[in-house]
PDB file of C-alpha atoms in Angstrom:
ATOM      1  CA  MET A 261      49.166 119.144 105.497  1.00 65.00           C
ATOM      2  CA  THR A 262      52.345 116.592 106.290  1.00 59.00           C
ATOM      3  CA  LEU A 263      54.808 117.778 103.766  1.00 50.00           C
ATOM      4  CA  HIS A 264      57.692 115.680 103.005  1.00 51.00           C
ATOM      5  CA  ALA A 265      60.712 117.029 100.948  1.00 59.00           C
ATOM      6  CA  VAL A 266      63.667 114.639  99.692  1.00 58.00           C
ATOM      7  CA  SER A 267      66.785 116.106  97.763  1.00 64.00           C
ATOM      8  CA  ASP A 268      67.461 114.972  94.315  1.00 71.00           C
ATOM      9  CA  GLU A 269      70.739 114.876  95.167  1.00 87.00           C
ATOM     10  CA  ASP A 270      73.121 111.867  95.619  1.00 96.00           C
ATOM     11  CA  ILE A 271      74.571 113.268  98.981  1.00 97.00           C
ATOM     12  CA  HIS A 272      72.532 115.301 101.202  1.00 97.00           C
ATOM     13  CA  LEU A 273      74.138 116.140 104.728  1.00 98.00           C
ATOM     14  CA  GLN A 274      71.808 118.203 107.348  1.00 98.00           C
ATOM     15  CA  LEU A 275      73.300 119.699 110.814  1.00 97.00           C
ATOM     16  CA  ILE A 276      70.678 120.633 113.458  1.00 96.00           C
ATOM     17  CA  TYR A 277      71.943 121.142 116.747  1.00 96.00           C
ATOM     18  CA  ASP A 278      70.462 122.062 120.468  1.00 95.00           C
ATOM     19  CA  THR A 279      72.259 124.249 123.050  1.00 96.00           C
ATOM     20  CA  PRO A 280      70.141 124.042 126.370  1.00 95.00           C
ATOM     21  CA  ASN A 281      71.657 127.130 128.120  1.00 95.00           C
ATOM     22  CA  ASP A 282      70.386 129.806 125.347  1.00 93.00           C
ATOM     23  CA  PRO A 283      67.253 130.371 126.073  1.00 90.00           C
ATOM     24  CA  PHE A 284      65.889 131.563 122.288  1.00 89.00           C
ATOM     25  CA  GLN A 285      67.553 129.395 119.504  1.00 85.00           C
ATOM     26  CA  GLN A 286      66.000 130.996 116.830  1.00 83.00           C
ATOM     27  CA  ASP A 287      67.008 134.539 118.043  1.00 84.00           C
ATOM     28  CA  ALA A 288      70.253 136.629 115.884  1.00 81.00           C
ATOM     29  CA  THR A 289      72.372 135.582 118.783  1.00 86.00           C
ATOM     30  CA  GLY A 290      73.092 132.188 119.838  1.00 90.00           C
ATOM     31  CA  ALA A 291      75.881 129.137 119.446  1.00 93.00           C
ATOM     32  CA  ASP A 292      77.603 129.032 116.043  1.00 94.00           C
ATOM     33  CA  VAL A 293      78.247 125.464 114.695  1.00 96.00           C
ATOM     34  CA  ASP A 294      79.450 124.134 111.562  1.00 97.00           C
ATOM     35  CA  LEU A 295      79.260 121.584 109.166  1.00 98.00           C
ATOM     36  CA  HIS A 296      82.614 120.620 106.986  1.00 98.00           C
ATOM     37  CA  PHE A 297      82.338 118.439 103.590  1.00 98.00           C
ATOM     38  CA  LEU A 298      85.614 117.187 102.990  1.00 97.00           C
ATOM     39  CA  HIS A 299      87.268 115.818  99.900  1.00 96.00           C
ATOM     40  CA  SER A 300      89.966 113.129  99.882  1.00 95.00           C
ATOM     41  CA  ASN A 301      92.391 115.312  98.340  1.00 94.00           C
ATOM     42  CA  ALA A 302      92.609 117.682 101.258  1.00 93.00           C
ATOM     43  CA  MET A 303      94.288 114.220 102.794  1.00 88.00           C
ATOM     44  CA  GLY A 304      92.627 115.619 106.080  1.00 84.00           C
ATOM     45  CA  SER A 305      93.078 118.562 106.258  1.00 92.00           C
ATOM     46  CA  TRP A 306      89.581 120.848 107.205  1.00 95.00           C
ATOM     47  CA  ASN A 307      89.554 124.135 106.480  1.00 92.00           C
ATOM     48  CA  SER A 308      91.370 123.155 103.340  1.00 89.00           C
ATOM     49  CA  ASP A 309      91.061 126.521 100.608  1.00 88.00           C
ATOM     50  CA  ASN A 310      90.133 124.059  97.444  1.00 91.00           C
ATOM     51  CA  TRP A 311      89.202 120.543  99.648  1.00 95.00           C
ATOM     52  CA  ASP A 312      86.404 121.449 102.115  1.00 97.00           C
ATOM     53  CA  CYS A 313      82.663 122.902 102.107  1.00 97.00           C
ATOM     54  CA  TYR A 314      81.909 124.736 104.785  1.00 97.00           C
ATOM     55  CA  TRP A 315      80.926 128.294 105.477  1.00 96.00           C
ATOM     56  CA  GLN A 316      83.809 130.025 104.501  1.00 94.00           C
ATOM     57  CA  ARG A 317      84.298 128.213 101.224  1.00 93.00           C
ATOM     58  CA  GLN A 318      80.142 127.633 100.744  1.00 93.00           C
ATOM     59  CA  THR A 319      81.021 125.908  96.857  1.00 89.00           C
ATOM     60  CA  GLN A 320      83.840 124.791  96.225  1.00 91.00           C
ATOM     61  CA  ASP A 321      84.827 123.804  92.224  1.00 85.00           C
ATOM     62  CA  TRP A 322      85.451 119.630  92.249  1.00 89.00           C
ATOM     63  CA  GLY A 323      84.970 116.816  89.585  1.00 78.00           C
ATOM     64  CA  GLN A 324      85.604 118.705  86.247  1.00 75.00           C
ATOM     65  CA  PRO A 325      86.702 122.330  86.307  1.00 70.00           C
ATOM     66  CA  ARG A 326      83.569 124.619  86.253  1.00 68.00           C
ATOM     67  CA  GLN A 327      83.707 126.728  82.993  1.00 70.00           C
ATOM     68  CA  THR A 328      81.805 129.702  81.791  1.00 73.00           C
ATOM     69  CA  VAL A 329      80.260 130.931  78.759  1.00 77.00           C
ATOM     70  CA  ASN A 330      79.645 135.125  79.307  1.00 82.00           C
ATOM     71  CA  GLY A 331      79.931 135.316  82.558  1.00 75.00           C
ATOM     72  CA  VAL A 332      77.447 132.282  83.123  1.00 74.00           C
ATOM     73  CA  PRO A 333      78.547 129.001  84.722  1.00 65.00           C
ATOM     74  CA  THR A 334      78.566 126.087  82.976  1.00 64.00           C
ATOM     75  CA  GLY A 335      79.180 122.459  82.527  1.00 59.00           C
ATOM     76  CA  TYR A 336      79.199 118.914  84.810  1.00 62.00           C
ATOM     77  CA  ASP A 337      76.922 120.278  88.269  1.00 77.00           C
ATOM     78  CA  ASP A 338      79.567 118.104  90.152  1.00 85.00           C
ATOM     79  CA  ASP A 339      80.163 120.850  92.975  1.00 90.00           C
ATOM     80  CA  PRO A 340      79.095 120.315  96.412  1.00 94.00           C
ATOM     81  CA  SER A 341      77.621 123.299  97.939  1.00 94.00           C
ATOM     82  CA  LEU A 342      76.505 124.644 101.106  1.00 95.00           C
ATOM     83  CA  ASP A 343      72.761 125.907 100.902  1.00 93.00           C
ATOM     84  CA  ARG A 344      72.988 128.380 104.711  1.00 87.00           C
ATOM     85  CA  ASP A 345      75.857 129.537 107.374  1.00 87.00           C
ATOM     86  CA  ASP A 346      73.331 128.770 110.557  1.00 86.00           C
ATOM     87  CA  VAL A 347      75.633 131.349 112.811  1.00 82.00           C
ATOM     88  CA  ASP A 348      72.704 131.252 115.859  1.00 80.00           C
ATOM     89  CA  GLY A 349      71.434 127.810 116.917  1.00 79.00           C
ATOM     90  CA  LEU A 350      69.468 125.400 115.895  1.00 84.00           C
ATOM     91  CA  GLY A 351      70.257 124.375 112.423  1.00 85.00           C
ATOM     92  CA  PRO A 352      69.932 123.101 109.367  1.00 94.00           C
ATOM     93  CA  GLU A 353      72.490 123.567 108.026  1.00 96.00           C
ATOM     94  CA  ASN A 354      73.155 121.558 104.492  1.00 97.00           C
ATOM     95  CA  ILE A 355      75.637 120.791 102.017  1.00 97.00           C
ATOM     96  CA  ASN A 356      74.778 118.974  98.678  1.00 96.00           C
ATOM     97  CA  LEU A 357      77.115 117.261  96.141  1.00 96.00           C
ATOM     98  CA  ASP A 358      75.612 115.726  92.646  1.00 93.00           C
ATOM     99  CA  ASN A 359      77.470 113.696  90.689  1.00 92.00           C
ATOM    100  CA  PRO A 360      80.293 113.146  92.768  1.00 95.00           C
ATOM    101  CA  GLU A 361      83.579 111.680  91.811  1.00 93.00           C
ATOM    102  CA  ASN A 362      84.037 107.688  91.367  1.00 94.00           C
ATOM    103  CA  GLY A 363      87.024 106.649  93.623  1.00 95.00           C
ATOM    104  CA  ILE A 364      86.361 109.527  96.086  1.00 94.00           C
ATOM    105  CA  SER A 365      85.625 109.065 100.296  1.00 96.00           C
ATOM    106  CA  TYR A 366      84.546 112.513 101.125  1.00 97.00           C
ATOM    107  CA  GLY A 367      84.362 113.016 104.967  1.00 98.00           C
ATOM    108  CA  ILE A 368      81.942 114.553 106.978  1.00 98.00           C
ATOM    109  CA  GLY A 369      82.799 117.174 109.952  1.00 98.00           C
ATOM    110  CA  VAL A 370      81.194 119.821 112.357  1.00 98.00           C
ATOM    111  CA  HIS A 371      82.713 122.348 113.995  1.00 98.00           C
ATOM    112  CA  TYR A 372      81.782 123.945 117.114  1.00 97.00           C
ATOM    113  CA  PHE A 373      82.877 127.335 115.553  1.00 96.00           C
ATOM    114  CA  THR A 374      81.859 129.637 118.707  1.00 95.00           C
ATOM    115  CA  ASP A 375      79.900 128.930 121.640  1.00 95.00           C
ATOM    116  CA  HIS A 376      79.229 132.697 122.373  1.00 94.00           C
ATOM    117  CA  GLY A 377      79.003 131.852 126.310  1.00 95.00           C
ATOM    118  CA  TYR A 378      76.159 129.513 126.068  1.00 95.00           C
ATOM    119  CA  GLY A 379      78.064 126.117 126.339  1.00 97.00           C
ATOM    120  CA  SER A 380      77.638 122.816 125.540  1.00 97.00           C
ATOM    121  CA  SER A 381      75.842 122.268 121.630  1.00 97.00           C
ATOM    122  CA  TYR A 382      74.499 119.022 120.534  1.00 97.00           C
ATOM    123  CA  ALA A 383      75.062 117.939 117.315  1.00 97.00           C
ATOM    124  CA  THR A 384      73.125 116.029 115.058  1.00 98.00           C
ATOM    125  CA  VAL A 385      74.300 114.605 111.432  1.00 98.00           C
ATOM    126  CA  ARG A 386      71.809 113.031 108.699  1.00 98.00           C
ATOM    127  CA  VAL A 387      73.234 111.613 106.491  1.00 98.00           C
ATOM    128  CA  TYR A 388      71.234 111.177 102.698  1.00 98.00           C
ATOM    129  CA  ILE A 389      71.654 109.453  99.733  1.00 98.00           C
ATOM    130  CA  GLY A 390      69.913 109.519  96.561  1.00 97.00           C
ATOM    131  CA  GLY A 391      67.495 111.046  98.749  1.00 97.00           C
ATOM    132  CA  VAL A 392      67.228 108.426 101.242  1.00 97.00           C
ATOM    133  CA  LEU A 393      68.076 109.110 105.062  1.00 98.00           C
ATOM    134  CA  LYS A 394      71.177 106.262 105.015  1.00 98.00           C
ATOM    135  CA  ALA A 395      73.234 107.266 108.651  1.00 98.00           C
ATOM    136  CA  GLU A 396      71.896 109.776 111.136  1.00 98.00           C
ATOM    137  CA  TYR A 397      74.451 110.361 113.742  1.00 98.00           C
ATOM    138  CA  PRO A 398      72.455 112.068 116.949  1.00 97.00           C
ATOM    139  CA  ARG A 399      72.929 114.085 119.825  1.00 97.00           C
ATOM    140  CA  GLN A 400      77.110 114.270 119.577  1.00 98.00           C
ATOM    141  CA  ARG A 401      77.924 116.781 122.655  1.00 98.00           C
ATOM    142  CA  LEU A 402      80.106 119.722 121.922  1.00 98.00           C
ATOM    143  CA  THR A 403      82.090 121.952 123.880  1.00 98.00           C
ATOM    144  CA  ASP A 404      83.581 125.162 122.473  1.00 98.00           C
ATOM    145  CA  GLN A 405      85.785 124.686 119.278  1.00 98.00           C
ATOM    146  CA  GLN A 406      85.494 121.381 119.581  1.00 98.00           C
ATOM    147  CA  PHE A 407      85.478 119.172 115.595  1.00 98.00           C
ATOM    148  CA  TRP A 408      84.057 116.031 115.238  1.00 98.00           C
ATOM    149  CA  HIS A 409      84.550 114.014 112.733  1.00 98.00           C
ATOM    150  CA  VAL A 410      81.454 112.302 112.278  1.00 98.00           C
ATOM    151  CA  ALA A 411      81.958 109.177 109.396  1.00 98.00           C
ATOM    152  CA  ASP A 412      83.596 109.310 105.620  1.00 98.00           C
ATOM    153  CA  ILE A 413      81.488 108.190 102.426  1.00 98.00           C
ATOM    154  CA  ALA A 414      82.691 106.523  99.888  1.00 98.00           C
ATOM    155  CA  TRP A 415      81.466 107.007  96.156  1.00 97.00           C
ATOM    156  CA  PRO A 416      80.433 105.337  94.031  1.00 97.00           C
ATOM    157  CA  SER A 417      79.146 102.343  96.710  1.00 97.00           C
ATOM    158  CA  GLY A 418      77.867 105.283  99.017  1.00 97.00           C
ATOM    159  CA  ASN A 419      79.135 103.453 101.932  1.00 98.00           C
ATOM    160  CA  ILE A 420      79.041 105.213 105.527  1.00 98.00           C
ATOM    161  CA  MET A 421      81.971 104.525 107.875  1.00 98.00           C
ATOM    162  CA  GLN A 422      81.483 106.367 111.093  1.00 98.00           C
ATOM    163  CA  ILE A 423      84.995 107.543 112.684  1.00 98.00           C
ATOM    164  CA  ASN A 424      83.111 109.774 115.673  1.00 97.00           C
ATOM    165  CA  THR A 425      86.573 111.292 117.106  1.00 98.00           C
ATOM    166  CA  ILE A 426      86.381 114.823 118.405  1.00 98.00           C
ATOM    167  CA  SER A 427      89.370 117.425 118.385  1.00 96.00           C
ATOM    168  CA  PHE A 428      90.875 120.351 119.128  1.00 90.00           C
TER     169      PHE A 428
END
């Protein structure tokens, strides 16, 4: 049987990575590479408290303010969320956003948080718009603490502009 899962979110980002020097990439130890999703209000500031969705801020309150009634979140579903922080190799890490804001540009980034002594990792990022794979950026070599600004997504067009810059 073949199972083909498709996200129903407007924007779905996926990070997978390979660390060749880690012989057991599915155990409890290994390289930690993190996916980031940045709102244009961050003005290019990755790790922003309110505008970067990543392992330390796995959900953000973007778009219309979230409300609660009797402790239960209600209202418009327009906030990004990281579904899993993979801290020991391979991935995937996924970030989803439904109902993106019009007139906003969203940044996609990858941070090699720590190599735990395993050396370089090779990151691949996939970008799905409306459940359709629109871009794939394969096997970018990263070393410990490097940050890769992969691409930006303009909304509502869904146009993806590759950035492909690496920094520390």
